């Protein structure tokens, strides 16, 4: 068996990275794509490797010659690389296809060693390597029957998003038997090139072949093997996080993305905090049905969107401002409020990060559960000279919860001392207390010093819409923030969601009841795991202390590297004494995966 690598392309989308070298000479974690691929092929005892070169051919040949690959390498030069596509590159190498069985690869791929074994070890003579289609993938897809026969090759013009559940993406690694190349592929390749020209893709030939009664080519489907096609700098960035050889480096790269994990389809995110049971499919279908109109029209301005938020939460529109996520509102508010601010630690660091360290008066609970009461806060801050007090309730990351009646005691205490009292209740709907929210017109009027912030991302399960609200009867604060943020600070999808979500209120309440049942079971199972101490929580996450000599970052890295589970390592957070993690509450089947992984790693 031999291999043919198509490496003539210019890689224009990689911009400055391919000004002076070819696309396959771009490095992923310090190793070029072509070196990695050649060394992987070199381990399979091939008779030879044919490399079709073009752009920067001399540089590429010189570089490959320096690698000391033991398998003989033959070069085919596509001098017309800038006006042709890969069908012409393969056409130039067609005589080699007729001589023996061939592995065909594109040079912009990076993959696990196991990927090649998947196709080489399969006894079927002619195969296309495919993977279940995911949103990050681009290019040719195929459909299969139950025996993995390829029913069709679909290019961009024939791709239908409503049918993606049945699609498989070609990995651009193929195995052709000598007989298949002789009787099928090369004759069709020659005919197709002559009839339709050289600016096509070699998959088009396979598309024609699949129309025959006996196409003689099947698909083999990847399962857990990793691969990536690198076309641009974003692809390169993601590939480096997937194929890093260091667990620590992989964790750092994933963590600093702060989301966007749809590009990692096997990753289960226990780090970021959303409702696993809401929104409902029906609500999502309503948004989908209006997609075209929403994407083409401007959203309303701030006043209209404030009216929508006011309608849902039952407060006056002059008492509420909508934000592009709660973080936009937090930034604006923190920059507005002067003086010293009291903050219980550990906490959600978006708040303290917006203040000077010398303006923060921290409160550290003196117990191993990091719990505190209303009385603790009032007693501590009574003589600290603060002008602002922040309370996240339930707190993040501890899950500590103070009941509504006690929150109002703090509000009254703060009012008497002319202290602005900020309550972030982003997670309050997850608490066991009924009607725990402070988003109530009577409460806001009674306590003009009270500012309530709520992230709609968390309990409503729509972080991608970036929605948050801030409410207060202090119109000076409200008017400042409305003028501080952009007039179109939320998009049409966020506005439409706020317009319709009131009619799904009963579904939301059902989701919350279901969530609380799942959380109780989850905490019970977590509590039975050795070397894990579970801290009581009324949020949609659970904080745990890691015992038995294990470090939080070590555990987080192992879960990511070995199980594709991402949790929150709290090592870098201010206020901790010990090794702590925070894990989200998700659907039962996902929770079970994490529980089993924790048992394996810790026991």
XYZ file of C-alpha atoms in Angstrom:
603
model
C 0.000 0.000 0.000
C 1.105 3.539 -0.787
C -0.109 7.009 0.173
C -0.826 10.126 -1.854
C -0.821 13.488 -0.086
C -2.334 16.487 -1.860
C -0.235 19.495 -0.806
C -0.304 21.940 -3.716
C -2.705 24.539 -2.305
C -1.831 28.077 -1.221
C -3.731 28.225 2.076
C -4.761 31.852 1.582
C -7.158 31.840 4.550
C -4.213 31.314 6.903
C -2.933 34.704 5.694
C 0.534 35.637 6.988
C 1.160 32.076 8.183
C 1.456 30.932 4.552
C 3.198 33.936 3.022
C 6.566 32.193 3.103
C 5.651 28.511 3.346
C 2.936 26.085 2.397
C -0.229 25.357 4.351
C 1.034 21.975 5.498
C 4.167 23.582 6.949
C 2.071 25.500 9.485
C 2.860 24.312 13.002
C 0.405 22.927 15.534
C 1.996 22.986 18.975
C 5.452 23.251 17.454
C 5.113 20.448 14.868
C 4.210 21.059 11.229
C 1.184 19.323 9.787
C 3.239 17.598 7.113
C 5.827 16.276 9.566
C 3.149 14.841 11.819
C 1.329 13.236 8.880
C 4.483 11.778 7.320
C 5.606 10.250 10.607
C 2.171 8.716 11.101
C 2.276 7.223 7.605
C 5.878 6.138 8.103
C 4.795 3.777 10.874
C 2.529 1.766 8.550
C 5.191 0.162 6.377
C 4.025 1.749 3.112
C 5.864 1.137 -0.135
C 6.090 4.876 -0.897
C 4.471 8.249 -0.319
C 3.577 10.466 -3.280
C 3.327 14.165 -2.397
C 1.667 16.468 -4.922
C 3.310 19.880 -4.454
C 2.643 23.269 -6.018
C 2.762 26.505 -4.052
C 6.222 26.991 -2.517
C 7.165 23.554 -3.843
C 10.915 23.995 -3.473
C 10.586 25.055 0.153
C 8.277 22.135 0.907
C 10.500 19.539 -0.780
C 13.563 20.858 1.012
C 11.731 20.748 4.338
C 10.430 17.194 3.855
C 13.929 16.062 2.862
C 15.202 17.245 6.245
C 12.791 15.029 8.180
C 14.563 11.688 7.626
C 11.361 9.799 6.812
C 12.237 6.180 6.049
C 9.438 5.568 3.523
C 10.484 6.551 -0.037
C 8.924 9.847 -1.128
C 8.052 10.808 -4.712
C 7.030 14.331 -5.722
C 4.523 15.339 -8.369
C 4.520 19.045 -9.225
C 1.289 20.916 -9.970
C 2.723 24.008 -11.630
C -0.777 25.352 -12.252
C -1.743 25.280 -8.563
C -3.123 28.839 -8.475
C -5.720 28.200 -11.216
C -6.704 24.624 -10.392
C -8.245 22.680 -7.531
C -7.381 19.359 -5.953
C -8.986 17.343 -8.745
C -6.125 18.433 -11.007
C -3.508 17.571 -8.387
C -4.903 14.052 -8.153
C -5.207 13.872 -11.932
C -1.463 14.520 -12.195
C -0.805 11.601 -9.826
C -3.347 9.253 -11.395
C -0.812 6.754 -12.749
C 0.221 5.870 -9.195
C -3.372 5.019 -8.294
C -3.251 2.296 -10.952
C -0.197 0.612 -9.482
C -1.274 -0.401 -5.980
C -3.710 0.220 -3.149
C -3.625 3.824 -2.006
C -4.312 5.956 1.029
C -5.386 9.399 -0.169
C -5.000 12.320 2.244
C -5.215 16.092 2.183
C -2.282 17.851 3.776
C -4.238 20.309 5.948
C -5.408 17.579 8.339
C -4.335 16.771 11.865
C -5.540 13.559 13.487
C -4.879 10.964 16.157
C -2.769 7.946 15.226
C -5.873 5.818 15.738
C -7.582 7.547 12.807
C -5.259 5.927 10.271
C -5.629 2.537 11.914
C -9.386 2.917 11.603
C -9.150 2.861 7.813
C -5.994 0.779 7.299
C -7.139 -2.097 9.508
C -10.615 -2.234 7.984
C -10.639 -5.211 5.589
C -12.977 -3.576 3.092
C -10.766 -2.569 0.130
C -12.146 0.900 -0.713
C -13.312 3.251 1.997
C -14.097 6.853 2.772
C -13.379 7.899 6.344
C -16.295 9.931 7.748
C -17.450 11.443 11.012
C -20.873 12.436 12.282
C -21.583 15.956 11.069
C -21.101 18.752 13.614
C -21.763 22.477 13.338
C -18.078 23.409 13.054
C -17.508 21.241 9.989
C -17.349 22.569 6.446
C -17.145 20.895 3.057
C -18.435 17.690 1.523
C -20.882 15.506 3.446
C -22.312 12.088 2.649
C -25.396 10.093 3.494
C -25.192 6.397 4.333
C -27.429 3.379 4.473
C -27.465 0.871 7.333
C -24.554 -1.069 5.818
C -22.470 2.104 5.490
C -22.820 2.186 1.755
C -22.499 5.775 0.550
C -25.818 6.879 -0.875
C -24.748 10.366 -1.939
C -22.020 12.997 -1.815
C -23.454 16.429 -1.097
C -21.654 19.672 -1.830
C -22.608 23.102 -0.445
C -25.258 23.673 -3.096
C -27.180 20.535 -2.069
C -26.620 20.740 1.689
C -29.859 21.047 3.705
C -29.540 22.076 7.345
C -32.861 20.502 8.205
C -31.366 17.112 7.313
C -28.052 17.357 9.191
C -28.956 14.499 11.523
C -28.414 12.132 8.610
C -25.155 13.693 7.395
C -21.566 12.504 7.796
C -18.610 14.735 7.036
C -15.823 13.342 4.889
C -12.543 13.453 6.802
C -10.659 13.677 3.485
C -8.842 10.414 4.094
C -9.670 7.600 1.669
C -8.490 4.101 0.861
C -8.711 2.984 -2.779
C -7.905 -0.541 -3.874
C -5.876 -0.924 -7.068
C -8.928 -2.535 -8.684
C -11.273 0.313 -7.639
C -8.851 2.904 -9.031
C -8.461 0.954 -12.279
C -12.122 0.173 -12.954
C -13.794 3.157 -11.355
C -11.897 6.098 -10.028
C -9.206 6.872 -12.622
C -11.474 6.441 -15.693
C -14.063 8.725 -14.140
C -11.361 11.134 -12.980
C -10.018 11.470 -16.515
C -13.474 11.858 -18.035
C -14.638 14.344 -15.403
C -11.512 16.488 -15.730
C -11.789 16.635 -19.521
C -15.498 17.427 -19.455
C -15.688 19.908 -16.579
C -12.173 21.267 -16.212
C -9.531 21.371 -13.527
C -11.106 23.786 -11.058
C -13.126 21.107 -9.270
C -12.743 18.778 -6.301
C -11.877 15.087 -6.499
C -14.950 14.269 -4.344
C -17.080 15.151 -7.386
C -15.727 12.027 -9.065
C -16.804 9.939 -6.079
C -20.198 11.599 -6.264
C -20.620 10.323 -9.811
C -19.360 6.855 -8.886
C -21.942 6.514 -6.100
C -24.660 6.764 -8.757
C -23.567 3.421 -10.209
C -25.355 0.194 -9.297
C -22.185 -1.105 -7.621
C -20.040 1.855 -6.587
C -17.616 -0.446 -4.696
C -16.842 2.114 -1.998
C -18.170 2.227 1.539
C -17.712 4.499 4.543
C -16.099 3.766 7.875
C -17.254 5.997 10.723
C -15.022 7.520 13.374
C -16.141 7.198 16.987
C -13.963 8.844 19.645
C -10.963 9.590 17.445
C -9.923 13.242 17.159
C -9.235 15.065 13.898
C -9.381 18.595 12.552
C -9.110 20.305 9.200
C -7.134 23.539 9.355
C -8.270 26.212 6.921
C -7.885 29.409 8.952
C -6.386 30.805 12.155
C -9.431 29.879 14.234
C -9.113 26.262 13.102
C -5.455 26.406 14.076
C -6.292 27.745 17.533
C -8.826 24.988 18.181
C -6.541 22.272 16.785
C -3.807 23.351 19.188
C -6.163 22.918 22.141
C -7.303 19.478 20.951
C -3.886 18.070 20.084
C -1.733 19.521 22.834
C 0.369 16.857 24.501
C 0.126 18.496 27.927
C -2.942 18.054 30.125
C -2.135 21.329 31.857
C -1.795 23.195 28.554
C -5.028 21.711 27.218
C -6.897 22.857 30.313
C -5.486 26.386 30.051
C -6.382 26.662 26.373
C -9.948 25.471 26.956
C -10.470 27.671 30.015
C -9.362 30.866 28.319
C -11.938 30.429 25.560
C -14.738 31.234 28.062
C -17.273 29.275 26.009
C -17.857 28.465 22.352
C -17.703 24.772 23.167
C -19.866 23.738 20.222
C -16.508 23.466 18.445
C -15.732 20.572 20.812
C -18.734 18.279 20.202
C -17.619 15.566 22.653
C -16.991 18.006 25.493
C -19.555 18.118 28.322
C -19.470 21.496 30.031
C -19.926 21.360 33.816
C -18.211 24.725 34.178
C -20.686 27.241 32.786
C -24.023 27.458 34.545
C -27.356 27.165 32.742
C -30.714 25.497 33.267
C -30.540 21.993 31.732
C -34.337 21.725 31.383
C -35.218 25.051 29.789
C -36.001 26.450 27.233
C -38.468 23.938 25.843
C -38.376 22.632 22.252
C -41.603 24.516 21.521
C -40.104 27.843 22.579
C -37.039 27.170 20.448
C -39.248 26.227 17.510
C -40.991 29.597 17.787
C -37.649 31.383 17.610
C -36.581 29.238 14.651
C -39.824 30.017 12.831
C -38.991 33.721 13.042
C -35.285 33.400 12.346
C -35.183 35.036 8.911
C -37.169 38.072 10.005
C -35.164 38.499 13.191
C -31.759 38.261 11.545
C -32.657 40.820 8.873
C -34.330 43.445 11.094
C -32.889 45.837 13.633
C -33.902 45.263 17.247
C -35.838 47.914 19.141
C -34.048 50.487 21.253
C -33.515 50.545 24.993
C -36.901 52.009 25.971
C -38.911 49.334 24.159
C -36.770 46.541 25.558
C -37.070 47.994 29.064
C -40.825 47.812 28.602
C -40.584 44.120 27.681
C -38.530 43.337 30.784
C -40.867 45.406 32.958
C -43.902 43.553 31.609
C -42.471 40.142 32.388
C -41.177 40.938 35.874
C -44.175 43.109 36.844
C -42.250 46.320 37.491
C -42.254 49.816 35.962
C -40.192 50.335 32.821
C -38.549 53.355 34.474
C -37.239 50.972 37.137
C -35.518 48.468 34.872
C -32.758 48.376 32.275
C -31.959 45.462 29.975
C -28.366 44.431 29.327
C -26.297 42.480 26.869
C -25.873 39.922 29.596
C -25.652 40.865 33.257
C -21.932 41.555 32.810
C -22.641 44.679 30.733
C -24.830 46.019 33.535
C -22.293 45.071 36.224
C -19.530 46.956 34.426
C -21.644 50.089 34.049
C -22.908 49.948 37.640
C -19.529 49.332 39.279
C -17.978 52.250 37.425
C -20.833 54.495 38.596
C -20.835 53.722 42.318
C -18.163 55.518 44.366
C -16.709 54.676 47.753
C -15.892 51.471 49.573
C -17.774 48.298 48.660
C -18.332 45.305 50.922
C -18.094 41.928 49.171
C -18.306 38.441 50.738
C -15.540 36.179 49.399
C -15.123 33.892 47.542
C -17.369 35.426 44.909
C -18.186 35.939 41.246
C -15.191 38.012 40.278
C -16.840 40.216 37.668
C -17.795 42.577 40.514
C -14.456 42.987 42.333
C -12.597 43.089 39.018
C -14.420 46.339 38.257
C -13.208 48.061 41.430
C -9.827 49.134 42.714
C -8.474 46.661 45.314
C -8.207 49.431 47.910
C -11.957 50.138 47.545
C -12.960 46.546 48.417
C -13.720 45.548 52.004
C -13.839 41.734 51.923
C -15.800 39.484 54.257
C -14.427 35.954 54.661
C -16.734 33.378 56.308
C -15.018 31.604 59.168
C -16.240 28.089 58.456
C -15.394 25.281 56.073
C -18.655 25.602 54.091
C -18.074 29.288 53.321
C -21.581 29.990 54.574
C -22.846 33.162 56.216
C -26.080 34.780 57.347
C -27.648 38.220 57.097
C -26.587 38.865 60.691
C -22.988 37.949 59.886
C -22.865 40.566 57.133
C -24.564 43.315 59.124
C -22.394 42.700 62.195
C -19.212 42.714 60.141
C -19.926 45.800 58.034
C -21.549 47.958 60.726
C -18.333 49.880 61.352
C -16.445 49.405 58.077
C -17.511 52.660 56.417
C -18.820 51.059 53.231
C -21.073 52.924 50.804
C -22.024 49.818 48.815
C -22.745 46.224 49.867
C -22.848 43.397 47.329
C -24.642 40.097 47.900
C -24.892 37.314 45.353
C -27.757 35.071 46.423
C -27.319 32.127 46.083
C -23.630 32.959 46.170
C -21.253 31.905 43.440
C -19.340 29.617 43.826
C -20.424 28.426 47.296
C -24.180 28.139 46.686
C -24.826 29.790 50.073
C -28.409 31.078 50.306
C -30.067 33.712 52.500
C -33.862 33.706 52.673
C -35.863 36.581 51.251
C -37.063 37.849 54.640
C -33.462 38.120 55.815
C -32.393 39.822 52.605
C -35.020 42.472 53.293
C -33.574 42.920 56.798
C -30.233 43.750 55.194
C -32.008 46.100 52.771
C -33.602 47.976 55.663
C -30.305 48.035 57.586
C -28.509 49.398 54.524
C -31.242 51.975 53.867
C -30.904 53.368 57.382
C -27.149 53.774 56.844
C -27.471 55.166 53.297
C -25.665 52.150 51.861
C -26.426 51.058 48.313
C -27.379 47.386 48.492
C -26.769 45.284 45.347
C -28.368 41.862 45.225
C -27.416 39.613 42.309
C -30.175 37.011 42.161
C -29.114 35.277 38.956
C -29.488 31.884 40.640
C -32.385 32.601 43.012
C -34.967 30.649 40.982
C -32.978 27.497 41.700
C -33.462 27.909 45.470
C -35.978 25.851 47.422
C -37.778 28.994 48.594
C -40.939 29.898 46.693
C -41.279 33.430 45.278
C -37.775 34.328 46.388
C -37.184 37.083 43.836
C -36.762 40.743 44.785
C -37.937 41.855 41.336
C -41.105 43.284 42.817
C -42.362 46.839 42.445
C -43.391 47.202 46.096
C -39.972 46.041 47.286
C -38.117 48.340 44.898
C -40.143 51.365 46.021
C -39.769 50.511 49.695
C -35.977 50.256 49.341
C -34.685 52.903 46.887
C -31.158 51.941 47.939
C -31.729 48.412 46.555
C -30.372 47.378 43.136
C -31.357 43.937 41.844
C -29.395 42.260 39.050
C -30.469 39.084 37.313
C -28.759 37.178 34.521
C -31.390 35.662 32.244
C -28.740 33.288 30.895
C -28.635 31.149 34.023
C -32.095 29.993 35.076
C -33.672 30.535 31.665
C -30.978 28.547 29.863
C -30.199 31.005 27.046
C -26.604 32.214 27.560
C -26.136 32.616 23.816
C -28.766 35.372 23.753
C -26.775 37.490 26.253
C -29.581 38.926 28.379
C -29.620 40.429 31.853
C -31.724 42.924 33.811
C -31.022 45.521 36.470
C -33.876 46.955 38.514
C -34.128 49.763 41.074
C -36.457 52.608 42.006
C -33.365 54.814 42.031
C -34.036 56.502 38.697
C -30.719 58.305 38.716
C -28.925 54.941 38.556
C -31.351 53.516 35.978
C -31.111 56.584 33.728
C -27.330 56.610 33.966
C -27.030 52.986 32.870
C -29.530 53.463 30.044
C -27.442 56.318 28.722
C -24.169 54.490 29.358
C -24.905 51.354 27.326
C -25.551 51.324 23.580
C -29.088 51.990 22.350
C -29.030 48.656 20.507
C -27.287 46.708 23.227
C -29.280 43.517 22.636
C -30.052 41.833 19.334
C -33.379 40.925 17.753
C -33.228 37.346 19.014
C -32.878 38.522 22.600
C -35.721 40.988 22.170
C -37.982 38.360 20.604
C -37.201 35.937 23.428
C -38.255 38.527 25.998
C -41.389 39.174 23.978
C -42.519 35.537 24.007
C -41.135 33.959 27.178
C -44.037 35.018 29.401
C -46.380 32.576 27.669
C -43.979 29.743 28.528
C -44.061 30.563 32.238
C -45.712 27.280 33.240
C -43.077 25.353 31.283
C -40.405 27.284 33.150
C -41.968 26.399 36.499
C -42.132 22.726 35.486
C -38.473 22.853 34.492
C -37.540 24.278 37.887
C -39.421 21.543 39.733
C -37.674 18.912 37.644
C -34.316 20.566 38.236
C -34.674 20.555 42.019
C -35.454 16.838 42.052
C -32.399 16.119 39.928
C -30.189 18.311 42.136
C -31.227 16.442 45.287
C -30.318 13.097 43.715
C -27.096 14.522 42.289
C -25.887 15.880 45.639
C -26.698 12.563 47.314
C -24.566 10.643 44.819
C -21.718 13.160 44.939
C -21.685 12.930 48.726
C -20.983 9.201 48.496
C -17.736 9.673 46.550
C -14.503 9.203 48.471
C -12.201 12.202 48.864
C -14.959 14.640 47.923
C -16.698 16.872 50.469
C -19.910 18.396 49.132
C -20.941 21.861 50.322
C -24.727 22.456 50.582
C -26.038 24.481 47.638
C -29.289 26.045 46.497
C -27.945 27.025 43.091
C -27.546 25.080 39.853
C -24.024 24.123 40.830
C -22.308 22.365 43.707
C -19.021 23.353 45.291
C -16.884 20.492 46.566
C -13.637 20.225 48.495
C -11.157 17.760 46.995
C -9.498 15.693 49.730
C -7.051 12.818 49.975
C -4.031 14.682 48.644
C -5.593 15.451 45.270
C -5.353 18.988 43.900
C -8.308 20.726 42.267
C -6.353 21.599 39.135
C -5.047 18.033 38.815
C -8.580 16.663 39.051
C -9.904 19.240 36.581
C -7.162 18.390 34.094
C -7.727 14.641 34.347
C -11.480 14.949 33.843
C -10.923 17.061 30.728
C -8.115 15.015 29.240
C -9.458 11.536 29.977
C -13.238 12.029 29.983
C -13.926 15.256 28.034
C -15.632 16.714 31.111
C -14.962 20.365 31.941
C -15.434 21.503 35.552
C -14.456 24.738 37.319
C -11.176 24.691 39.193
C -11.412 27.268 41.994
C -7.690 27.300 42.826
C -7.134 30.825 41.537
C -10.153 32.371 43.285
C -9.623 34.670 46.233
C -10.879 33.446 49.603
C -10.196 29.710 49.573
C -8.190 27.630 52.000
C -7.960 24.201 50.429
C -8.677 22.497 47.114
C -12.120 23.289 45.710
C -14.056 22.701 42.496
C -17.452 23.827 41.256
C -19.595 21.532 39.127
C -22.840 22.361 37.366
C -26.041 20.398 37.730
C -26.986 19.021 34.327
C -29.319 16.338 32.997
C -29.274 12.992 34.856
C -27.388 11.102 32.153
C -24.667 13.765 32.050
C -24.497 13.965 35.836
C -24.016 10.209 35.917
C -21.044 10.465 33.553
C -19.350 12.953 35.858
C -20.127 10.930 38.982
C -18.614 7.794 37.435
C -15.536 9.694 36.279
C -15.045 11.248 39.726
C -15.308 7.827 41.340
C -12.662 6.426 39.003
C -10.230 9.293 39.493
C -10.674 9.812 43.248
C -11.302 6.340 44.631
